[in-house]
Amino acid sequence: MTTIDYSVWDHIEARVERMEAFMKKGEEIEKSLTESRRKLAEAQRRVRELVSASTPEAKADLAKAQEEEKQLKKEERSWEKKMEEHRSEEKKMPWNVDTLSKEGFSKSVVNIKPEKEEETEEEKEEKHKTFVEKYEKQIKHFGMLRRWDDSQKYLSDNPHLVCEETANYLVIMCIDLEVEEKHALMEQVAHQTIVMQFILELAKSLKTADQQYQDAFNDELESFKERVRGRAKIRIEKAMKEYEEEERQKRMGPGGLDPVEVYETLPSEMQKCFDEKDIQMLQDAISKMDPTEAKYHMKRCIDSGLWVPNARADEEGDKDKEEGDEPQYEEVKKEHQ
């Protein structure tokens, strides 16, 4: 009885992650190119407005605008070159799913002539890509079949599907469905994935398989589904951590501190001031605290953007420090909720 070699899953996932990183890079280049073109259009508009300038000041502005236009054109060409290089690299990239198992599915391959020489990884990937592009619709159809008889008949009518490429595609399909929380569909496709493993041994007895084979099939199916759930959970947790870190970076205040983290370290009486958005309450709370502690917490509030000093405080800041006055604040940036 053969079993799936799960040790290669990490390689499959790594290839998927590399593809996702490559696509993200392409999106960033495209975004930068669009922004560069927007800035260039704005600079060209300014040049047109100033081209008929007559005063020395206007002529100086024109020269400045023309220099900016020149630099932006150079920047645009640079991003266009990067985009061309990225697209060229994309055309050369193999499909993002590697071979799942070299031996695990060997008994499921039919009508395949022995290879004279072992294929390179690039050749395998290109073969996989070509196969999936040609038969993706049929593979998905097989993945959704429920009855043993239907599976047997469909594979008998389409023997080219009984191969490693189909199994690989179904594995990634299972993980994607679990990540999307389509659990019932994942279990359905998982069933068909294991069918590919057992197909030759059970081809003549899919409907009347003896208990030994039936038990082995069920054990392998449950093991496979658990591994799919585990892999999907890891991917979801990783995505959540990345999202949380992105949100944390967005929240960062002018001093590089996270307002949520700063709020959680404040004394309860200061937290209440933020909850109530009461400036006078905050000033009263500060006046009752140790000056060193109060200064420490207020600096962190400002550095995190939790509180923003008002214009008067900015102008008279030096004077306030000399006289020891408490700073005034015009607005609460309550972002801890």
XYZ file of C-alpha atoms in Angstrom:
337
model
C 0.000 0.000 0.000
C 1.450 3.355 -1.043
C 1.150 6.612 0.887
C 1.656 10.252 0.038
C 5.098 11.716 0.673
C 4.219 14.852 2.634
C 7.840 15.933 3.060
C 7.713 17.881 -0.203
C 4.833 20.136 0.934
C 7.291 22.683 2.296
C 8.843 22.942 -1.156
C 5.432 23.462 -2.739
C 4.514 26.150 -0.192
C 7.885 27.876 -0.651
C 7.308 28.080 -4.391
C 3.816 29.502 -3.843
C 5.242 32.115 -1.458
C 7.932 33.089 -3.974
C 5.262 33.559 -6.624
C 3.158 35.701 -4.255
C 6.209 37.835 -3.411
C 6.961 38.228 -7.127
C 3.387 39.339 -7.858
C 3.480 41.799 -4.944
C 6.706 43.280 -6.304
C 5.015 43.746 -9.676
C 2.094 45.552 -8.049
C 4.489 47.882 -6.203
C 6.377 48.684 -9.420
C 3.110 49.396 -11.245
C 1.932 51.616 -8.385
C 5.221 53.546 -8.397
C 5.067 53.956 -12.186
C 1.511 55.308 -11.975
C 2.520 57.776 -9.250
C 5.572 58.841 -11.263
C 3.388 59.546 -14.299
C 0.942 61.518 -12.162
C 3.737 63.706 -10.811
C 5.148 64.190 -14.316
C 1.753 65.275 -15.665
C 1.457 67.792 -12.832
C 4.955 69.147 -13.513
C 4.208 69.468 -17.235
C 1.030 71.365 -16.394
C 3.040 73.832 -14.290
C 5.554 74.305 -17.122
C 2.746 75.130 -19.562
C 1.334 77.677 -17.144
C 4.715 79.356 -16.635
C 6.048 79.157 -20.200
C 4.838 82.669 -21.000
C 6.370 84.063 -17.805
C 7.741 87.607 -17.969
C 8.754 88.536 -14.433
C 12.112 87.380 -13.019
C 10.326 85.488 -10.249
C 8.051 83.680 -12.714
C 11.037 82.837 -14.935
C 12.812 81.356 -11.933
C 9.739 79.277 -11.179
C 9.666 78.134 -14.800
C 13.293 77.020 -14.676
C 12.607 75.139 -11.477
C 9.504 73.490 -12.962
C 11.422 72.495 -16.105
C 14.184 70.917 -14.031
C 11.586 69.018 -12.012
C 9.952 67.858 -15.271
C 13.330 66.610 -16.501
C 13.947 64.636 -13.317
C 10.441 63.151 -13.357
C 10.854 62.017 -16.965
C 14.040 60.266 -15.931
C 12.221 58.679 -13.001
C 9.377 57.558 -15.288
C 11.815 55.876 -17.682
C 13.454 54.124 -14.749
C 10.131 52.665 -13.538
C 9.160 51.711 -17.103
C 12.426 49.804 -17.429
C 11.795 48.013 -14.132
C 8.290 47.102 -15.290
C 9.619 45.719 -18.578
C 12.228 43.662 -16.719
C 9.583 42.352 -14.313
C 7.263 41.312 -17.138
C 10.130 39.661 -18.982
C 11.043 37.730 -15.843
C 7.394 36.772 -15.330
C 7.246 35.151 -18.783
C 10.248 32.998 -17.900
C 8.897 31.871 -14.529
C 7.578 28.299 -14.171
C 4.175 27.525 -12.709
C 4.095 27.949 -8.961
C 3.349 24.344 -8.001
C 6.192 21.849 -7.784
C 5.926 18.065 -7.998
C 4.243 16.774 -4.845
C 5.719 13.293 -4.822
C 8.136 11.362 -6.960
C 7.192 7.920 -5.676
C 3.940 8.543 -3.818
C 1.790 8.620 -6.923
C 3.854 6.405 -9.212
C 1.211 3.654 -9.280
C -1.403 6.131 -10.503
C 0.398 7.031 -13.728
C -0.986 5.397 -16.852
C 0.039 5.562 -20.487
C 3.333 7.265 -19.598
C 6.398 6.120 -21.502
C 9.600 5.644 -19.479
C 11.872 8.647 -19.600
C 15.223 8.102 -21.259
C 16.791 10.768 -19.089
C 15.634 12.263 -15.801
C 13.844 15.553 -16.329
C 15.260 18.739 -14.844
C 13.186 20.767 -12.366
C 12.554 23.383 -15.061
C 11.330 20.732 -17.483
C 9.046 19.221 -14.846
C 7.600 22.620 -13.994
C 7.033 23.520 -17.637
C 5.385 20.143 -18.202
C 3.164 20.722 -15.171
C 2.224 24.209 -16.316
C 1.318 23.009 -19.799
C -0.719 20.115 -18.429
C -2.723 22.262 -16.021
C -3.396 24.959 -18.619
C -4.788 22.272 -20.912
C -6.764 20.163 -18.423
C -7.571 22.480 -15.488
C -11.322 22.356 -16.152
C -11.313 18.535 -16.224
C -9.224 18.302 -13.038
C -11.649 20.586 -11.186
C -14.575 18.520 -12.469
C -12.977 15.336 -11.131
C -12.279 17.061 -7.795
C -16.019 17.704 -7.362
C -17.208 14.138 -8.100
C -18.759 12.358 -5.126
C -19.647 8.830 -6.181
C -17.108 6.040 -6.627
C -18.727 4.955 -9.882
C -18.577 8.493 -11.263
C -14.875 8.771 -10.422
C -14.119 5.419 -12.000
C -16.010 6.212 -15.198
C -14.601 9.744 -15.510
C -11.000 8.545 -15.148
C -11.650 5.647 -17.506
C -12.880 8.163 -20.081
C -9.994 10.542 -19.309
C -6.999 8.325 -18.401
C -4.588 11.222 -19.010
C -5.782 12.717 -15.721
C -4.371 9.836 -13.679
C -0.950 11.331 -13.055
C 1.166 13.411 -10.688
C 0.115 16.716 -12.240
C -3.538 16.140 -11.346
C -2.606 15.129 -7.790
C -0.435 18.217 -7.337
C -3.171 20.534 -8.532
C -5.738 18.905 -6.228
C -3.428 19.295 -3.209
C -3.032 23.042 -3.725
C -6.756 23.281 -4.439
C -7.455 21.654 -1.054
C -5.202 24.083 0.821
C -6.707 27.093 -0.966
C -10.250 25.951 -0.111
C -9.329 25.468 3.558
C -7.732 28.933 3.693
C -10.948 30.341 2.213
C -12.840 28.465 4.993
C -14.708 26.346 2.454
C -14.280 23.294 4.666
C -16.899 21.067 3.075
C -15.480 21.618 -0.398
C -11.962 20.968 0.915
C -13.056 17.607 2.294
C -14.687 16.740 -1.014
C -11.557 17.539 -3.037
C -9.386 15.821 -0.413
C -11.373 12.646 -1.009
C -10.655 12.837 -4.731
C -6.982 13.548 -4.055
C -6.654 10.292 -2.148
C -8.590 8.490 -4.872
C -5.713 9.400 -7.185
C -3.351 7.621 -4.780
C -5.394 4.443 -4.627
C -6.844 4.427 -8.128
C -4.959 1.524 -9.710
C -5.338 -0.747 -6.692
C -9.028 0.047 -6.417
C -9.850 0.600 -10.105
C -11.577 -2.760 -10.463
C -13.272 -2.699 -7.082
C -14.183 0.917 -6.279
C -17.705 -0.195 -5.415
C -16.869 -3.489 -3.625
C -13.458 -2.785 -2.116
C -12.499 -5.238 0.627
C -12.311 -3.952 4.193
C -8.526 -3.797 4.292
C -8.341 -1.403 1.357
C -11.361 0.558 2.566
C -9.826 1.066 6.018
C -6.487 2.078 4.511
C -8.215 4.540 2.223
C -10.199 6.111 5.065
C -7.074 6.379 7.258
C -5.140 8.074 4.478
C -8.052 10.415 3.747
C -8.364 11.566 7.373
C -4.600 12.025 7.645
C -4.573 14.068 4.451
C -7.417 16.344 5.584
C -5.679 16.999 8.911
C -2.489 17.966 7.112
C -4.437 20.286 4.811
C -6.087 21.967 7.812
C -2.721 22.339 9.530
C -1.084 23.837 6.462
C -3.999 26.227 5.907
C -3.894 27.294 9.574
C -0.191 28.117 9.269
C -0.820 30.181 6.141
C -3.723 32.059 7.761
C -1.704 32.785 10.927
C 1.176 34.092 8.833
C -1.163 36.338 6.846
C -2.753 37.662 10.066
C 0.653 38.478 11.567
C 1.648 40.336 8.413
C -1.665 42.242 8.429
C -1.302 43.170 12.112
C 2.233 44.422 11.527
C 1.072 46.514 8.538
C -1.714 48.025 10.653
C 0.764 48.716 13.445
C 3.086 50.534 11.036
C 0.153 52.635 9.780
C -0.665 53.668 13.362
C 2.872 54.802 14.168
C 3.053 58.344 15.483
C 5.610 61.055 14.626
C 8.012 59.706 17.246
C 7.808 56.130 15.992
C 5.589 54.764 18.784
C 2.367 52.765 18.468
C -0.590 54.632 20.080
C -2.258 51.343 21.031
C 0.836 50.127 22.865
C 1.345 53.513 24.518
C -2.286 53.655 25.696
C -1.992 50.225 27.286
C 1.047 51.359 29.356
C -0.613 54.521 30.701
C -1.806 54.738 34.308
C -5.537 54.016 34.608
C -6.343 57.645 35.493
C -4.715 58.827 32.250
C -6.463 56.124 30.226
C -9.770 57.413 31.567
C -8.912 60.906 30.295
C -8.398 59.512 26.805
C -11.601 57.487 27.027
C -13.525 60.618 27.989
C -11.526 62.860 25.593
C -11.331 65.379 28.450
C -8.345 67.754 28.287
C -9.012 69.341 31.666
C -9.241 65.908 33.277
C -5.846 65.045 31.771
C -4.267 68.245 33.080
C -5.663 67.521 36.548
C -4.345 63.969 36.430
C -0.889 65.151 35.348
C -0.750 67.751 38.137
C -1.240 64.978 40.695
C 1.524 62.780 39.287
C 5.238 62.799 39.899
C 6.657 65.370 37.412
C 9.197 62.918 36.004
C 6.548 60.238 35.457
C 4.111 62.747 33.961
C 6.761 64.026 31.547
C 7.618 60.455 30.518
C 4.012 59.500 29.742
C 3.146 62.750 27.963
C 6.214 62.504 25.722
C 5.186 58.977 24.721
C 1.631 60.193 24.027
C 2.981 62.867 21.690
C 5.516 60.552 20.006
C 2.749 58.043 19.307
C 0.352 60.663 17.969
C -2.147 59.832 20.700
C -2.205 63.535 21.571
C -1.288 66.426 19.287
C 0.026 69.662 20.800
C -1.894 72.752 19.648
C -0.383 75.572 17.661
C -0.052 77.780 20.727
C 1.930 75.108 22.486
C 4.245 74.824 19.461
C 4.879 78.570 19.402
C 5.313 78.968 23.154
C 6.938 75.607 23.776
C 10.290 77.025 24.803
C 8.629 79.516 27.108
C 6.534 76.776 28.724
C 9.640 74.708 29.414
C 11.370 77.671 31.056
C 8.369 78.526 33.237
C 7.409 74.933 33.992
C 3.849 75.346 32.672
C 1.842 72.322 31.612
C 1.370 72.102 27.785
C -2.059 72.590 26.254
C -3.582 70.123 23.771
C -6.190 70.733 21.125
C -7.131 67.208 20.071
C -7.176 63.612 21.198
C -6.203 60.991 18.640
C -7.944 58.056 20.269
C -6.732 55.065 18.223
C -6.597 52.414 20.892
C -10.090 51.124 20.191
